[in-house]
């Protein structure tokens, strides 16, 4: 069945470090891929998306590339900030979303 | 910009009580859905609707009912609350196809 396997956290990094959060998926067809972010006490917000193979989604310095060959959608950022501390969810689907378990990221000054 | 509005934000119930979680969106989205978020499990789809008068079950529908009488509103009903329904509930809305979903701020529900 459909599933998302996401890098388990928590992840703690120093400010300005490089970030990678791994995400792989199992799905039929080629669904749209998303990264959502959840700040404390809030709902999920769309961070970035990619709708077809080799698409790169980007936003706020974060990037992820839709890799059909490896069924992956890893999230990267070159230099993290304290304000990036949040829980990050990888997901896929068209309307009905399948989510990973989330990765809690903490950035320390 | 209201977006997706959920009420209440917090609720404590006793086992066997009933309750309705409200969800309203002002973006004229066709698609609306309910998810529950549990530790270590991400978000799981409970019910969804592709338009007024049309609802369907998601991954974990047992114990929950929904209806969609208008485009704007999509309430979630717990008919007889159980401790296993303790969770954070999120409502979402969006366009059809590969459009991203917009989430409310959630309702934290505890069943004693």
Coordinates of C-alpha atoms in Angstrom, one line a residue:
Chain A
X1 CA 0.0 0.0 0.0
X2 CA 0.9 3.7 0.0
X3 CA 3.4 4.8 2.5
X4 CA 6.0 7.4 3.3
X5 CA 9.3 6.6 5.1
X6 CA 10.8 9.6 6.7
X7 CA 14.0 10.1 8.6
X8 CA 13.3 9.8 12.3
X9 CA 14.1 12.5 14.6
X10 CA 14.7 14.4 16.6
X11 CA 17.4 16.2 14.7
X12 CA 19.4 18.9 16.5
X13 CA 21.7 21.1 14.5
X14 CA 23.7 24.3 15.1
X15 CA 22.8 27.4 13.3
X16 CA 24.2 27.7 9.8
X17 CA 24.6 23.9 9.5
X18 CA 23.5 22.0 6.4
X19 CA 20.3 20.1 6.7
X20 CA 19.0 16.9 5.0
X21 CA 15.9 15.1 6.0
X22 CA 15.4 11.9 4.0
X23 CA 12.1 10.9 2.6
X24 CA 11.1 7.9 0.4
X25 CA 7.7 6.9 -0.7
X26 CA 5.8 3.9 -2.0
X27 CA 2.9 4.7 -4.2
X28 CA 1.1 3.7 -7.4
X29 CA 1.6 6.0 -10.3
X30 CA 3.4 9.4 -9.9
X31 CA 1.7 11.4 -7.3
X32 CA 2.5 15.0 -6.3
X33 CA 5.0 15.3 -3.5
X34 CA 4.9 17.8 -0.6
X35 CA 6.9 18.9 2.4
X36 CA 4.7 20.5 5.1
X37 CA 6.1 22.2 8.2
X38 CA 4.4 22.5 11.6
X39 CA 5.4 25.2 14.0
X40 CA 4.6 24.7 17.7
X41 CA 0.9 25.1 18.4
X42 CA 0.0 25.5 14.8
X43 CA -1.4 23.6 11.9
X44 CA 0.6 22.3 8.9
X45 CA 1.8 24.8 6.3
X46 CA 2.9 23.9 2.8
X47 CA 6.7 24.3 2.6
X48 CA 7.2 23.2 -1.0
X49 CA 5.9 20.8 -3.6
X50 CA 6.8 19.0 -6.8
X51 CA 4.3 17.5 -9.2
X52 CA 6.4 15.5 -11.6
X53 CA 9.7 13.6 -12.0
X54 CA 12.8 15.8 -11.8
X55 CA 10.8 18.8 -10.6
X56 CA 12.6 20.8 -7.8
X57 CA 10.4 22.5 -5.2
X58 CA 11.9 25.4 -3.3
X59 CA 10.9 27.9 -0.7
X60 CA 12.6 29.8 2.2
X61 CA 16.0 28.3 1.2
X62 CA 14.6 24.7 1.4
X63 CA 14.8 22.5 -1.7
X64 CA 13.6 19.0 -2.6
X65 CA 13.8 17.2 -5.9
X66 CA 11.3 14.6 -7.1
X67 CA 13.4 11.5 -7.9
X68 CA 11.3 8.9 -9.6
X69 CA 14.1 6.4 -9.9
X70 CA 14.8 6.3 -6.2
X71 CA 11.2 7.2 -5.2
X72 CA 12.7 9.9 -2.9
X73 CA 12.0 13.5 -2.1
X74 CA 14.8 14.6 0.4
X75 CA 14.5 18.0 2.0
X76 CA 17.7 20.1 2.1
X77 CA 18.8 23.5 3.3
X78 CA 22.2 24.9 3.0
X79 CA 22.3 27.0 6.2
X80 CA 19.6 26.6 8.9
X81 CA 18.3 29.2 11.2
X82 CA 16.9 29.0 14.7
X83 CA 13.5 30.0 13.2
X84 CA 13.6 26.7 11.2
X85 CA 12.9 24.8 14.3
X86 CA 9.7 22.9 13.7
X87 CA 8.3 19.5 12.7
X88 CA 8.6 18.6 9.0
X89 CA 6.3 16.2 7.2
X90 CA 6.9 14.5 3.9
X91 CA 3.7 13.6 2.1
X92 CA 2.3 12.6 -1.3
X93 CA -1.1 12.4 -3.0
X94 CA -3.6 14.2 -5.0
X95 CA -6.1 15.6 -2.5
X96 CA -5.9 12.6 -0.2
X97 CA -2.5 12.8 1.4
X98 CA -0.3 10.1 2.9
X99 CA 2.1 11.4 5.5
X100 CA 5.4 10.4 7.0
X101 CA 5.7 10.3 10.8
X102 CA 7.3 13.7 10.9
X103 CA 10.9 14.9 11.8
X104 CA 11.3 17.3 14.7
X105 CA 14.1 19.7 14.0
X106 CA 15.7 21.9 16.6
X107 CA 18.3 24.5 15.7
X108 CA 20.5 25.8 18.4
X109 CA 22.3 29.2 18.3
Chain B
X1 CA -7.6 36.0 5.7
X2 CA -9.4 33.4 7.8
X3 CA -8.5 30.3 5.7
X4 CA -9.5 27.1 7.5
X5 CA -11.0 27.7 10.9
X6 CA -11.4 25.0 13.5
X7 CA -13.3 25.1 16.7
X8 CA -12.8 24.4 19.6
X9 CA -9.1 24.5 20.0
X10 CA -9.2 22.2 23.1
X11 CA -11.8 19.8 24.5
X12 CA -11.9 17.2 27.2
X13 CA -14.7 14.6 27.1
X14 CA -15.7 11.6 29.1
X15 CA -16.0 8.2 27.5
X16 CA -19.3 7.8 25.8
X17 CA -20.0 11.5 25.3
X18 CA -20.7 12.9 21.9
X19 CA -19.2 15.9 20.3
X20 CA -18.9 17.8 17.0
X21 CA -15.7 19.4 15.8
X22 CA -16.3 22.3 13.5
X23 CA -14.4 23.2 10.4
X24 CA -15.1 26.1 8.1
X25 CA -13.2 27.4 5.1
X26 CA -13.6 30.6 3.1
X27 CA -11.6 29.8 0.0
X28 CA -14.4 28.1 -1.9
X29 CA -12.5 24.9 -2.0
X30 CA -14.2 21.8 -3.3
X31 CA -12.1 19.4 -1.3
X32 CA -12.2 19.1 2.5
X33 CA -10.8 16.5 4.8
X34 CA -10.2 15.5 8.4
X35 CA -7.0 14.0 9.8
X36 CA -5.9 12.9 13.2
X37 CA -2.3 13.3 14.4
X38 CA -0.9 10.8 16.9
X39 CA 2.7 10.6 18.2
X40 CA 4.9 8.6 15.9
X41 CA 2.2 8.1 13.3
X42 CA 2.1 11.3 11.3
X43 CA -1.3 12.3 10.1
X44 CA -4.0 9.8 9.1
X45 CA -7.0 10.6 6.9
X46 CA -10.4 10.0 8.7
X47 CA -13.0 11.3 6.2
X48 CA -13.0 13.5 3.1
X49 CA -15.4 15.3 0.8
X50 CA -15.1 16.3 -2.8
X51 CA -18.0 18.7 -2.7
X52 CA -21.3 19.5 -1.0
X53 CA -23.4 16.4 -0.4
X54 CA -20.5 14.0 -1.1
X55 CA -18.4 12.3 1.6
X56 CA -16.2 9.2 1.8
X57 CA -14.1 7.3 4.2
X58 CA -10.4 7.6 4.6
X59 CA -7.9 5.4 6.4
X60 CA -9.3 5.5 9.9
X61 CA -13.1 6.3 9.7
X62 CA -14.4 4.1 12.5
X63 CA -16.1 6.0 15.3
X64 CA -16.5 9.2 13.3
X65 CA -19.2 10.7 11.1
X66 CA -19.2 13.6 8.7
X67 CA -21.6 15.5 6.5
X68 CA -21.1 18.3 3.9
X69 CA -24.2 20.3 3.5
X70 CA -22.4 23.4 2.2
X71 CA -19.1 24.1 0.5
X72 CA -17.8 26.0 3.5
X73 CA -18.5 23.6 6.4
X74 CA -17.3 20.1 7.1
X75 CA -18.1 19.0 10.7
X76 CA -16.7 15.9 12.3
X77 CA -18.9 14.0 14.8
X78 CA -17.9 11.6 17.5
X79 CA -21.0 9.8 18.5
X80 CA -19.6 7.9 21.5
X81 CA -16.1 9.1 22.4
X82 CA -13.5 6.5 23.4
X83 CA -10.1 7.0 24.9
X84 CA -8.5 5.8 21.6
X85 CA -9.9 8.9 20.0
X86 CA -7.6 11.1 22.1
X87 CA -5.7 13.0 19.5
X88 CA -5.1 16.2 17.7
X89 CA -7.5 16.7 14.8
X90 CA -6.8 18.7 11.7
X91 CA -9.2 19.9 9.1
X92 CA -7.9 20.7 5.6
X93 CA -9.3 22.1 2.4
X94 CA -7.9 22.5 -1.1
X95 CA -8.6 22.5 -4.8
X96 CA -8.8 19.3 -6.8
X97 CA -5.8 17.4 -8.3
X98 CA -2.3 18.3 -7.2
X99 CA -3.2 21.5 -5.4
X100 CA -1.8 21.7 -1.8
X101 CA -4.1 21.4 1.1
X102 CA -4.6 24.2 3.6
X103 CA -4.8 23.2 7.2
X104 CA -6.5 24.6 10.3
X105 CA -4.7 25.1 13.6
X106 CA -6.1 21.9 15.0
X107 CA -8.3 20.7 17.8
X108 CA -6.7 18.9 20.8
X109 CA -9.1 16.4 22.1
X110 CA -8.7 14.3 25.3
X111 CA -11.1 11.5 26.1
X112 CA -11.0 10.4 29.8

